[in-house]
Amino acid sequence: MSVQAIAWSANAAVRIVDQRALPDVLVTRDLESAEAVAEAIRTMQVRGAPLIGITAAMGLVVGLRNDRSAPREAFLAGLAEKADLLAGTRPTAVNLHWALDRMVRVARATPGDGAALWERLQSEASAIWEEDRAMCRKIGEHGLALIPDGVKVLTHCNAGALATGGIGTALAPIYLAHEAGRQVHVYVSETRPLLQGARLTAWELAHAGVPCTVITDSMAASLMRAARVDMILVGADRIAANGDFANKIGTYGLAVLALHHGVPLYCAAPSSSIDASLPDGDGIPIEERAPEEVTAVAGRPVAPPGAQALNPAFDVTPARYVAGYVTERGIVKPPFGAAPA
Amino acid sequence: MSVQAIAWSANAAVRIVDQRALPDVLVTRDLESAEAVAEAIRTMQVRGAPLIGITAAMGLVVGLRNDRSAPREAFLAGLAEKADLLAGTRPTAVNLHWALDRMVRVARATPGDGAALWERLQSEASAIWEEDRAMCRKIGEHGLALIPDGVKVLTHCNAGALATGGIGTALAPIYLAHEAGRQVHVYVSETRPLLQGARLTAWELAHAGVPCTVITDSMAASLMRAARVDMILVGADRIAANGDFANKIGTYGLAVLALHHGVPLYCAAPSSSIDASLPDGDGIPIEERAPEEVTAVAGRPVAPPGAQALNPAFDVTPARYVAGYVTERGIVKPPFGAAPA
């Protein structure tokens, strides 16, 4: 049974799993304002492109709880302000903007004052979440054909239940194969600097009873050379029209190594990760995070004081390295058109 | 000015820098027995193939300090026993066996009783150290031709002053280029699991005033794609006759990425790292270390309790990925004959 990464609390606050605390403890946190939601996204209490989009949409709802008595224009102004706040938290994942744009558009198209608009937003955020759960399952069903009994899959970062509203993207086919009784072994690259592989993917796979082995990112190459990896399954934070995609730093290196060793790499993502406005991956903005995430681990310095470090959170993998894109619509190939509104 | 990783103490104990404590503090430790030296090698207080060889040779001297009054055969028996103890500490680096074999051979070839043999061993261990210092400098001089002004070099793990008795192997050309006033920028891959890049290489480069930037191992690929790496310089723990070489886990992946991006990779090592008895890299034993080095960082768990992990300390890079081998004899190509006795 995979973990549930997000929910509404009883009083319409946003209930999240604080992913910074995993795997030590499972901390559930109720976010009571748009500011708290923005902070949670910025500090990666919640992360994963689909989950960020859902959380931001729900953040608008919680952030406007006290504006229900406002007249229409004041409500819409508050909505625009909070959408801006949330949009500024992470630059790379397109789902964030997709979800916020959808919320703003729906509110504008709804007649009435604050109360009516707020209720519409609440049901729209729930719909975004529900659609994501359904998309995850569809991705899992389409990807299941790629997962024969006995397969050894390498995944990077966390594109699982903790990255979505449902059972994940890259991990969805794995969960369904496991449910279907197929033997699957997952190699989990730890994913420095923030160790989402070791901390989150290994945790949620263990939670669901799927056998896995943690490796450092640097071990993937020799594992492929030893023919111990049958396929690579990763998520995506943004996919350009030509199929180039941004994902967690290290994905591009895995893609080159996979090509070199004849291992197919699949990118699993909902259509909402496709940004058809970008012809190719060169236009995807890459978030540069604080160097301290590299020079310290778990708060302890691992490099000398004052050491310079780079910390791009993502890299771009050109489409030519990708065997296929597993979406809720099936296993598809570029070019990609616009996502559904 | 590069750091000095090893020395004799005033009473012929082995004085080491405890590399586990870097970069937080510079701890110098005097090892008073062969057992203490074996423990220091096994627990990686000292590491780096050349330095391990020197330390083990000096460990025989300190371990036999109290056997100087022994008759010849008893002394040689004690020597064999302590050489066995030290040889069992790390399986991959050939320098360890090379240095111990040389010490045992020299003792057997020396006439006299314990006192004479011990003095001969002390001078032989000092000679191994001095030769290593000279070899490092020669490697630096030969490699200097590869380091033009303004070059950006990527290195992995630590093949510097902290891995040798002198100024390092892979870092030696960089130190000499820096001394000669050339601008050199070093990208230091942090080298999980034990972070020798971040902890040791960044520390010793900063100590010597050489500009460097730490990256996670997973960032090397996108850095190469962005043409920010002109060359890769790494050390070796063992080189087979055909040029296949074992080095820190992650080296093979860097080699594949380097080939893919047209970046030359050079392996810098003394001739004592060549094991001409092995036709190719398949025969190099690869040390598998405790999984806790992967599942915990700085003592703090980063994977869920009970998580499985792999932890091969090394991988093997086939010779076809290597642009050249920088040794004390020049920049050479395989096949390689035996190392000098």
XYZ file of C-alpha atoms in Angstrom:
682
model
C 0.000 0.000 0.000
C 1.654 3.227 -1.069
C 1.747 6.267 1.182
C -0.666 9.221 0.808
C 1.366 12.404 0.421
C -1.392 15.027 0.654
C -4.963 15.497 1.926
C -7.425 18.085 3.186
C -7.629 18.456 6.948
C -11.066 18.662 8.611
C -11.030 22.479 8.490
C -9.866 22.762 4.856
C -6.190 23.228 5.718
C -3.628 21.440 3.532
C -2.321 18.324 5.264
C 1.117 17.295 4.029
C 3.784 14.771 4.909
C 6.856 16.868 5.788
C 9.288 15.052 3.506
C 12.337 16.645 5.107
C 11.807 14.459 8.164
C 11.760 11.155 6.261
C 12.946 8.459 6.671
C 13.485 9.120 10.382
C 9.902 9.994 11.258
C 6.584 10.434 9.491
C 5.569 14.013 10.285
C 2.154 15.214 9.118
C 1.696 18.965 9.046
C -1.439 21.090 8.517
C -0.681 24.230 6.502
C -3.103 27.002 7.453
C -2.162 29.786 4.987
C -0.925 30.349 1.451
C 2.305 31.636 2.973
C 2.802 28.381 4.874
C 2.126 26.416 1.679
C 4.605 28.551 -0.276
C 7.215 28.016 2.421
C 6.563 24.263 2.388
C 7.121 24.137 -1.383
C 10.181 26.379 -1.284
C 11.846 24.384 1.492
C 10.862 21.095 -0.125
C 8.649 19.859 2.681
C 6.625 18.829 -0.346
C 8.340 18.228 -3.671
C 7.795 16.341 -6.908
C 6.322 18.169 -9.884
C 2.758 16.779 -9.733
C 2.517 17.107 -5.954
C 3.752 20.701 -6.085
C 0.945 21.557 -8.494
C -1.714 19.950 -6.284
C -0.308 21.538 -3.144
C -0.248 24.986 -4.732
C -3.853 24.632 -5.919
C -4.916 23.581 -2.439
C -2.791 26.427 -1.049
C -4.979 28.945 -2.895
C -8.035 27.452 -1.229
C -6.594 27.577 2.268
C -5.152 31.047 1.602
C -8.575 32.421 0.634
C -10.591 30.768 3.417
C -10.992 34.137 5.147
C -11.886 35.994 1.927
C -15.190 34.209 1.413
C -17.163 37.307 2.395
C -15.176 39.510 -0.003
C -16.805 40.969 -3.115
C -15.845 39.413 -6.418
C -13.091 41.837 -7.511
C -11.411 41.882 -4.104
C -11.490 38.081 -4.017
C -9.955 37.834 -7.491
C -7.262 40.346 -6.526
C -6.406 38.267 -3.473
C -6.347 35.153 -5.653
C -3.946 36.759 -8.131
C -1.660 37.848 -5.315
C -1.545 34.407 -3.709
C -1.086 32.710 -7.075
C 1.933 34.953 -7.680
C 3.344 34.084 -4.288
C 2.993 30.356 -4.941
C 4.258 30.579 -8.526
C 7.525 32.096 -7.289
C 8.503 29.162 -5.100
C 10.124 26.788 -7.610
C 11.001 27.715 -11.202
C 11.490 24.410 -13.029
C 8.380 22.270 -12.607
C 5.711 23.325 -15.060
C 2.876 21.608 -13.138
C 3.008 24.410 -10.556
C 2.149 27.057 -13.152
C -0.279 24.766 -14.913
C -2.254 24.171 -11.696
C -2.223 27.834 -10.626
C -3.269 29.056 -14.072
C -6.108 26.563 -14.098
C -7.321 27.731 -10.682
C -7.233 31.415 -11.658
C -8.975 30.727 -14.971
C -11.728 28.725 -13.315
C -12.348 31.421 -10.710
C -12.620 34.120 -13.357
C -15.072 31.984 -15.327
C -17.273 31.447 -12.282
C -19.992 34.031 -11.612
C -20.644 35.439 -8.154
C -18.807 36.787 -5.143
C -16.143 35.402 -2.808
C -18.236 32.602 -1.390
C -19.140 31.153 -4.780
C -15.634 31.541 -6.141
C -14.044 29.969 -3.091
C -16.308 26.933 -3.290
C -15.497 26.591 -6.974
C -11.781 26.768 -6.175
C -12.100 24.154 -3.488
C -13.792 21.733 -5.839
C -11.276 22.555 -8.598
C -8.305 21.847 -6.307
C -9.934 18.572 -5.314
C -10.462 17.814 -8.988
C -6.785 18.498 -9.749
C -5.854 16.110 -6.985
C -8.337 13.455 -8.078
C -7.242 13.751 -11.699
C -3.647 13.308 -10.579
C -4.561 10.143 -8.666
C -6.295 8.839 -11.770
C -3.369 9.897 -13.985
C -0.921 8.055 -11.749
C -2.979 4.896 -12.047
C -3.247 5.279 -15.822
C 0.517 5.813 -16.064
C 0.935 2.677 -13.989
C -1.403 0.690 -16.221
C 0.297 1.810 -19.435
C 3.770 1.301 -17.953
C 2.905 -2.160 -16.636
C 3.630 -3.603 -20.079
C 7.261 -2.519 -19.638
C 7.694 -4.442 -16.366
C 8.081 -8.176 -16.945
C 8.384 -10.621 -14.063
C 11.900 -10.575 -12.600
C 12.851 -7.148 -13.943
C 15.523 -4.981 -12.334
C 14.641 -1.305 -12.597
C 16.816 1.669 -11.715
C 15.074 4.861 -10.648
C 16.456 8.241 -9.652
C 15.174 10.764 -7.133
C 11.559 10.242 -6.121
C 8.816 10.028 -8.697
C 6.588 7.983 -6.452
C 3.621 8.404 -4.166
C 5.540 11.113 -2.308
C 5.816 13.144 -5.527
C 2.163 12.969 -6.534
C -1.385 12.819 -5.241
C -1.546 9.125 -6.075
C 0.825 6.185 -6.572
C 3.487 8.139 -8.389
C 4.647 8.411 -11.965
C 7.867 6.410 -12.450
C 6.966 4.153 -9.524
C 3.335 3.628 -10.597
C 4.100 0.762 -13.021
C 6.310 -0.781 -10.340
C 3.541 -0.663 -7.730
C 1.052 -2.205 -10.136
C 3.520 -4.919 -11.180
C 4.132 -5.681 -7.496
C 0.364 -5.810 -6.860
C 0.051 -8.180 -9.814
C 2.506 -10.542 -8.147
C 5.450 -9.877 -10.477
C 8.930 -9.952 -8.979
C 10.449 -6.486 -9.316
C 13.711 -5.290 -7.843
C 14.346 -1.558 -7.751
C 17.803 0.005 -7.608
C 17.368 3.382 -5.980
C 20.073 5.963 -6.665
C 20.374 8.009 -3.508
C 20.153 11.325 -5.420
C 22.509 13.795 -3.909
C 22.358 16.471 -2.702
C 18.990 16.054 -0.975
C 18.961 12.249 -1.058
C 15.353 11.887 -2.194
C 16.182 8.423 -3.516
C 17.573 7.054 -0.259
C 15.245 9.021 2.014
C 11.957 8.939 0.112
C 11.943 6.314 -2.648
C 13.545 3.581 -0.525
C 11.151 4.532 2.285
C 7.970 4.402 0.236
C 8.999 1.214 -1.590
C 9.761 -0.469 1.743
C 6.444 0.871 3.077
C 4.708 -0.881 0.161
C 6.797 -4.057 0.434
C 8.671 -3.650 -2.865
C 12.261 -4.997 -2.683
C 14.888 -2.348 -3.346
C 18.602 -1.627 -3.003
C 20.074 1.813 -2.429
C 23.166 2.810 -4.396
C 25.153 6.009 -4.557
C 24.602 7.920 -7.797
C 28.162 7.019 -8.798
C 27.444 3.261 -8.761
C 24.883 3.257 -11.571
C 27.494 2.984 -14.328
C 29.229 -0.140 -13.021
C 25.846 -1.704 -12.240
C 24.846 -1.188 -15.886
C 28.192 -2.540 -17.082
C 27.559 -5.657 -14.991
C 24.156 -6.023 -16.722
C 22.307 -5.739 -13.436
C 19.895 -3.053 -14.715
C 17.208 -3.955 -17.271
C 15.627 -0.519 -17.565
C 15.586 2.968 -16.090
C 12.347 4.672 -15.106
C 12.391 8.322 -14.067
C 9.928 11.167 -13.699
C 10.033 14.631 -15.241
C 9.607 18.173 -13.978
C 9.004 19.662 -17.407
C 8.902 18.158 -20.904
C 9.442 20.349 -23.964
C 7.499 19.861 -27.196
C 10.358 17.910 -28.785
C 10.626 15.539 -25.817
C 13.663 17.059 -24.086
C 12.892 16.895 -20.383
C 14.109 18.392 -17.140
C 14.387 16.087 -14.166
C 16.473 15.828 -10.998
C 20.179 16.530 -11.456
C 21.888 13.303 -12.482
C 19.156 12.125 -14.833
C 21.077 13.272 -17.905
C 24.163 11.324 -16.828
C 22.057 8.209 -16.287
C 20.568 8.689 -19.763
C 24.004 8.827 -21.407
C 25.140 5.770 -19.453
C 21.923 3.939 -20.344
C 22.396 4.604 -24.048
C 26.021 3.477 -23.824
C 25.024 0.192 -22.174
C 21.908 -0.506 -24.230
C 19.561 -0.010 -21.281
C 16.242 1.654 -22.220
C 15.312 4.782 -20.258
C 11.646 5.717 -19.909
C 10.301 9.017 -18.663
C 6.985 8.714 -16.802
C 4.935 11.861 -16.293
C 1.414 13.210 -16.594
C 0.552 15.332 -19.617
C 0.532 18.334 -17.309
C 4.344 18.082 -17.229
C 4.448 18.843 -20.958
C 5.186 22.477 -21.752
C 4.276 22.693 -25.410
C 5.251 26.373 -25.437
C 8.898 25.348 -25.335
C 10.229 23.894 -28.587
C 13.122 22.179 -26.798
C 14.862 21.759 -23.474
C 17.143 24.777 -23.846
C 14.283 27.008 -22.717
C 13.634 25.188 -19.451
C 14.769 27.344 -16.511
C 17.045 25.386 -14.188
C 16.752 26.206 -10.506
C 20.114 26.846 -8.821
C 19.763 26.081 -5.130
C 21.954 27.065 -2.187
C 25.500 25.602 -2.255
C 25.103 24.550 1.377
C 22.920 21.660 0.211
C 26.099 20.261 -1.384
C 28.718 21.332 1.160
C 26.757 20.001 4.136
C 24.855 16.757 4.671
C 22.173 16.543 7.350
C 23.453 19.848 8.735
C 27.051 18.702 9.074
C 29.694 20.338 6.831
C 31.368 17.882 4.451
C 33.543 20.416 2.618
C 36.004 22.930 4.049
C 34.636 26.290 5.230
C 34.150 28.671 2.335
C 34.266 25.954 -0.307
C 32.510 26.912 -3.538
C 29.875 24.528 -4.834
C 27.417 24.289 -7.697
C 23.877 23.158 -7.019
C 21.635 22.992 -10.088
C 18.553 21.092 -8.947
C 17.833 19.704 -12.406
C 19.423 18.824 -15.701
C 17.960 18.439 -19.167
C 17.954 15.114 -20.993
C 17.606 15.426 -24.766
C 14.801 13.410 -26.306
C 17.162 11.186 -28.286
C 18.142 9.355 -25.078
C 14.565 8.425 -24.223
C 13.004 5.083 -25.228
C 9.508 6.351 -24.522
C 7.291 8.614 -22.437
C 4.804 6.883 -20.187
C 1.812 9.202 -19.736
C -1.808 8.693 -18.752
C -2.545 8.527 -22.474
C -0.173 5.639 -23.152
C 3.477 5.246 -24.090
C 3.986 8.137 -26.451
C 6.687 9.782 -28.536
C 7.299 13.455 -29.312
C 6.447 15.930 -30.705
C 3.942 16.859 -28.023
C 1.027 19.260 -28.303
C -0.546 21.274 -25.515
C -1.694 19.675 -22.272
C -5.459 19.430 -21.724
C -6.870 22.571 -20.119
C 52.021 24.482 -0.264
C 50.435 21.022 -0.196
C 49.818 19.154 3.052
C 52.130 16.384 4.355
C 50.072 13.233 4.922
C 52.659 11.024 6.688
C 55.904 11.243 8.691
C 57.978 9.458 11.313
C 57.474 10.647 14.871
C 60.537 11.240 17.075
C 60.370 7.691 18.483
C 59.871 5.940 15.110
C 56.111 5.725 15.408
C 54.053 6.381 12.254
C 52.579 9.878 12.312
C 49.454 10.202 10.177
C 46.791 12.767 9.466
C 43.526 11.092 10.530
C 41.641 11.744 7.312
C 38.256 10.809 8.818
C 38.323 14.073 10.776
C 38.866 16.336 7.743
C 37.714 18.912 6.829
C 36.456 19.773 10.331
C 39.792 19.469 12.119
C 43.367 18.487 11.319
C 44.076 15.566 13.652
C 47.595 14.123 13.710
C 47.903 10.662 15.233
C 51.000 8.627 16.196
C 50.508 4.917 15.509
C 52.627 2.851 17.910
C 52.028 -0.724 16.658
C 51.437 -2.714 13.477
C 47.933 -3.404 14.769
C 47.235 0.329 15.087
C 48.558 0.865 11.556
C 46.392 -1.979 10.205
C 43.369 -0.493 11.931
C 44.170 2.960 10.517
C 44.304 1.532 6.977
C 41.180 -0.602 7.394
C 39.134 2.289 8.782
C 40.510 4.698 6.187
C 42.218 7.043 8.617
C 44.803 6.839 5.848
C 43.739 6.004 2.304
C 44.948 6.453 -1.240
C 46.843 3.631 -2.917
C 50.378 5.084 -2.688
C 49.918 6.308 0.887
C 48.589 2.932 1.985
C 51.761 1.298 0.669
C 54.025 3.737 2.488
C 52.011 3.489 5.700
C 52.103 -0.310 5.651
C 55.884 -0.323 5.095
C 56.336 2.079 7.998
C 53.895 -0.060 10.006
C 56.261 -3.028 9.750
C 59.034 -0.859 11.194
C 56.971 0.368 14.142
C 55.568 -3.119 14.668
C 59.041 -4.638 14.987
C 60.561 -1.940 17.187
C 60.527 -4.289 20.163
C 61.918 -7.270 18.184
C 65.314 -5.703 17.598
C 66.955 -8.065 20.092
C 65.378 -11.120 18.456
C 67.480 -13.636 16.555
C 67.187 -13.587 12.771
C 64.596 -16.351 12.270
C 62.316 -15.086 15.047
C 62.531 -11.580 13.621
C 61.670 -12.808 10.119
C 58.751 -14.837 11.502
C 57.427 -11.718 13.259
C 57.904 -9.759 10.038
C 55.915 -12.310 8.016
C 53.115 -12.275 10.564
C 52.848 -8.487 10.611
C 53.072 -8.289 6.819
C 50.114 -10.718 6.622
C 48.140 -8.598 9.064
C 48.761 -5.441 7.042
C 48.166 -7.130 3.680
C 44.671 -8.134 4.803
C 43.431 -4.608 5.403
C 42.364 -3.510 1.895
C 42.112 -5.823 -1.110
C 42.109 -3.564 -4.171
C 45.174 -1.304 -4.080
C 48.208 -3.168 -5.370
C 50.693 -0.728 -3.814
C 49.989 -2.245 -0.411
C 51.198 -5.685 -1.507
C 53.999 -4.196 -3.559
C 55.388 -2.298 -0.547
C 55.003 -5.207 1.874
C 56.617 -7.685 -0.544
C 59.510 -5.303 -1.042
C 60.044 -4.949 2.704
C 59.978 -8.722 3.296
C 62.328 -9.365 0.361
C 64.818 -6.750 1.556
C 64.832 -8.134 5.097
C 65.497 -11.659 3.846
C 68.337 -10.411 1.683
C 69.969 -8.592 4.599
C 72.438 -10.563 6.732
C 72.384 -10.430 10.539
C 69.982 -10.550 13.422
C 66.979 -8.457 14.488
C 68.866 -5.231 15.022
C 70.439 -5.232 11.551
C 67.250 -6.300 9.848
C 65.180 -3.683 11.668
C 67.569 -0.891 10.668
C 67.454 -2.076 7.082
C 63.634 -2.086 7.185
C 63.554 1.410 8.607
C 65.752 2.734 5.837
C 63.730 0.783 3.228
C 60.434 2.233 4.455
C 61.979 5.699 4.339
C 63.208 4.926 0.823
C 59.698 3.853 -0.276
C 58.372 7.130 1.079
C 61.134 9.209 -0.506
C 60.699 7.444 -3.839
C 56.985 8.169 -3.668
C 57.663 11.857 -3.067
C 59.981 11.882 -6.050
C 57.475 9.917 -8.149
C 54.726 12.401 -7.339
C 56.931 15.251 -8.481
C 57.866 13.400 -11.685
C 54.187 12.659 -12.374
C 53.529 16.361 -11.851
C 56.306 17.348 -14.230
C 55.175 14.972 -16.970
C 51.519 15.905 -16.478
C 52.261 19.635 -16.532
C 52.215 19.540 -20.334
C 48.533 18.582 -20.159
C 47.579 21.642 -18.081
C 47.441 24.809 -20.182
C 46.704 28.201 -18.642
C 42.989 28.618 -17.948
C 42.180 24.908 -17.933
C 39.170 23.462 -16.114
C 39.930 20.025 -14.699
C 37.521 17.586 -13.112
C 38.924 15.154 -10.565
C 37.257 12.394 -8.554
C 37.950 11.161 -5.044
C 41.341 12.182 -3.677
C 44.530 11.452 -5.579
C 46.392 14.312 -3.970
C 48.878 14.959 -1.212
C 46.537 13.157 1.192
C 46.780 9.988 -0.925
C 50.563 9.877 -1.237
C 53.818 10.668 0.497
C 54.271 13.734 -1.703
C 52.147 16.132 -3.758
C 49.775 13.493 -5.081
C 49.279 11.772 -8.405
C 46.274 13.282 -10.225
C 46.705 16.559 -8.341
C 50.494 16.754 -8.858
C 50.295 18.359 -12.333
C 47.705 20.771 -10.960
C 49.944 21.812 -8.060
C 52.898 22.362 -10.384
C 50.756 24.338 -12.870
C 49.521 26.485 -9.978
C 53.114 27.016 -8.781
C 54.052 28.007 -12.322
C 51.404 30.747 -12.240
C 48.911 29.081 -14.578
C 45.216 29.594 -13.898
C 43.668 26.246 -13.076
C 40.147 25.616 -11.874
C 39.358 22.226 -10.400
C 35.873 20.720 -10.275
C 35.883 18.302 -7.368
C 33.256 15.561 -7.440
C 32.291 14.937 -3.842
C 32.735 11.150 -4.175
C 30.034 9.415 -2.245
C 29.871 7.453 -0.076
C 32.882 8.655 1.920
C 33.072 12.112 0.322
C 36.843 12.127 -0.183
C 36.426 14.744 -2.905
C 34.499 17.241 -0.791
C 36.283 16.443 2.456
C 39.867 15.877 1.310
C 40.491 17.166 -2.215
C 38.633 20.464 -1.693
C 40.443 20.822 1.640
C 43.943 20.225 0.319
C 43.383 22.367 -2.792
C 42.089 25.227 -0.612
C 45.069 24.671 1.727
C 47.358 25.156 -1.287
C 45.393 28.095 -2.712
C 44.136 26.321 -5.845
C 40.616 27.482 -6.876
C 38.054 24.699 -6.867
C 34.311 24.041 -6.935
C 32.636 21.059 -5.311
C 29.913 19.230 -7.235
C 27.861 16.158 -6.454
C 28.915 13.132 -8.493
C 25.642 13.418 -10.402
C 26.485 16.902 -11.740
C 29.506 15.875 -13.815
C 27.454 14.914 -16.870
C 25.626 18.220 -17.265
C 28.873 20.087 -16.584
C 30.497 18.199 -19.468
C 27.469 18.815 -21.685
C 27.841 22.537 -20.948
C 31.513 22.313 -22.033
C 32.726 23.428 -18.637
C 35.216 20.555 -18.263
C 38.362 20.465 -20.423
C 39.812 17.272 -19.019
C 39.455 14.669 -16.284
C 42.407 13.629 -14.128
C 42.037 10.712 -11.736
C 44.308 8.353 -9.813
C 44.330 4.554 -9.805
C 44.373 1.841 -7.190
C 45.523 -0.880 -9.557
C 46.322 -0.917 -13.269
C 46.256 -4.178 -15.241
C 48.779 -4.955 -17.987
C 46.325 -3.919 -20.723
C 45.613 -0.560 -19.056
C 42.262 -1.363 -17.437
C 42.356 0.303 -14.041
C 40.508 0.196 -10.755
C 39.795 3.490 -9.065
C 37.183 4.920 -6.706
C 33.590 3.959 -7.509
C 32.231 6.441 -10.032
C 35.389 6.653 -12.129
C 34.007 4.295 -14.771
C 30.866 6.395 -15.143
C 32.955 9.548 -15.540
C 35.023 7.768 -18.193
C 31.933 6.840 -20.231
C 30.588 10.392 -19.912
C 33.977 11.830 -20.868
C 34.167 9.711 -24.012
C 30.601 10.677 -24.925
C 31.401 14.389 -24.575
C 34.868 14.330 -26.130
C 36.619 15.155 -22.869
C 39.982 13.385 -22.426
C 40.434 11.347 -19.241
C 43.923 10.765 -17.888
C 44.892 8.292 -15.199
C 47.836 9.448 -13.051
C 49.638 6.850 -10.962
C 53.106 5.631 -10.046
C 54.406 2.509 -11.748
C 53.903 0.686 -8.460
C 50.155 0.806 -9.185
C 50.677 -1.399 -12.235
C 49.958 -5.072 -11.615
C 51.510 -6.716 -14.648
C 50.418 -10.118 -13.365
C 46.844 -9.266 -14.361
C 46.183 -9.312 -18.110
C 43.080 -7.123 -17.726
C 40.788 -5.467 -15.216
C 38.484 -8.460 -14.750
C 41.002 -9.938 -12.333
C 41.126 -6.932 -10.000
C 39.399 -7.754 -6.704
C 36.811 -5.119 -5.817
C 36.412 -4.381 -2.133
C 32.780 -4.407 -0.973
C 32.488 -2.209 2.102
C 29.764 -2.012 4.741
C 26.341 -0.843 3.442
C 26.117 1.598 6.354
C 28.586 3.863 4.525
C 25.804 4.379 1.953
C 22.727 4.309 4.191
C 24.157 6.803 6.678
C 26.054 10.058 6.208
C 28.208 11.401 9.013
C 26.576 8.910 11.357
C 23.019 9.952 10.535
C 20.759 7.466 8.717
C 19.653 8.695 5.282
C 17.759 5.557 4.255
C 14.993 3.738 6.109
C 15.975 1.186 8.772
C 16.912 -2.128 7.227
C 17.374 -0.706 3.727
C 19.635 -2.815 1.543
C 22.557 -1.047 -0.108
C 25.495 -1.901 -2.323
C 28.902 -0.457 -1.523
C 31.660 -1.457 -3.928
C 34.565 0.857 -3.118
C 35.953 0.761 -6.659
C 35.022 0.174 -10.246
C 37.101 -0.814 -13.256
C 37.573 1.502 -16.228
C 38.573 -0.295 -19.431
C 41.694 1.042 -21.117
C 39.815 2.194 -24.224
C 38.352 5.116 -22.237
C 41.750 6.436 -21.206
C 43.576 9.147 -23.167
C 46.869 8.421 -21.379
C 48.547 7.252 -18.200
C 50.665 9.844 -16.439
C 53.434 8.026 -14.561
C 56.830 9.012 -13.205
C 58.264 7.713 -16.492
C 56.146 10.000 -18.679
C 52.754 9.831 -20.352
C 52.548 6.218 -21.409
C 50.204 3.764 -23.105
C 49.618 0.075 -22.426
C 50.608 -2.734 -22.528
C 52.544 -2.389 -19.295
C 55.373 -4.601 -18.044
C 56.335 -5.254 -14.453
C 56.944 -2.422 -11.986
C 60.531 -1.833 -10.899
C 61.464 -3.972 -7.911
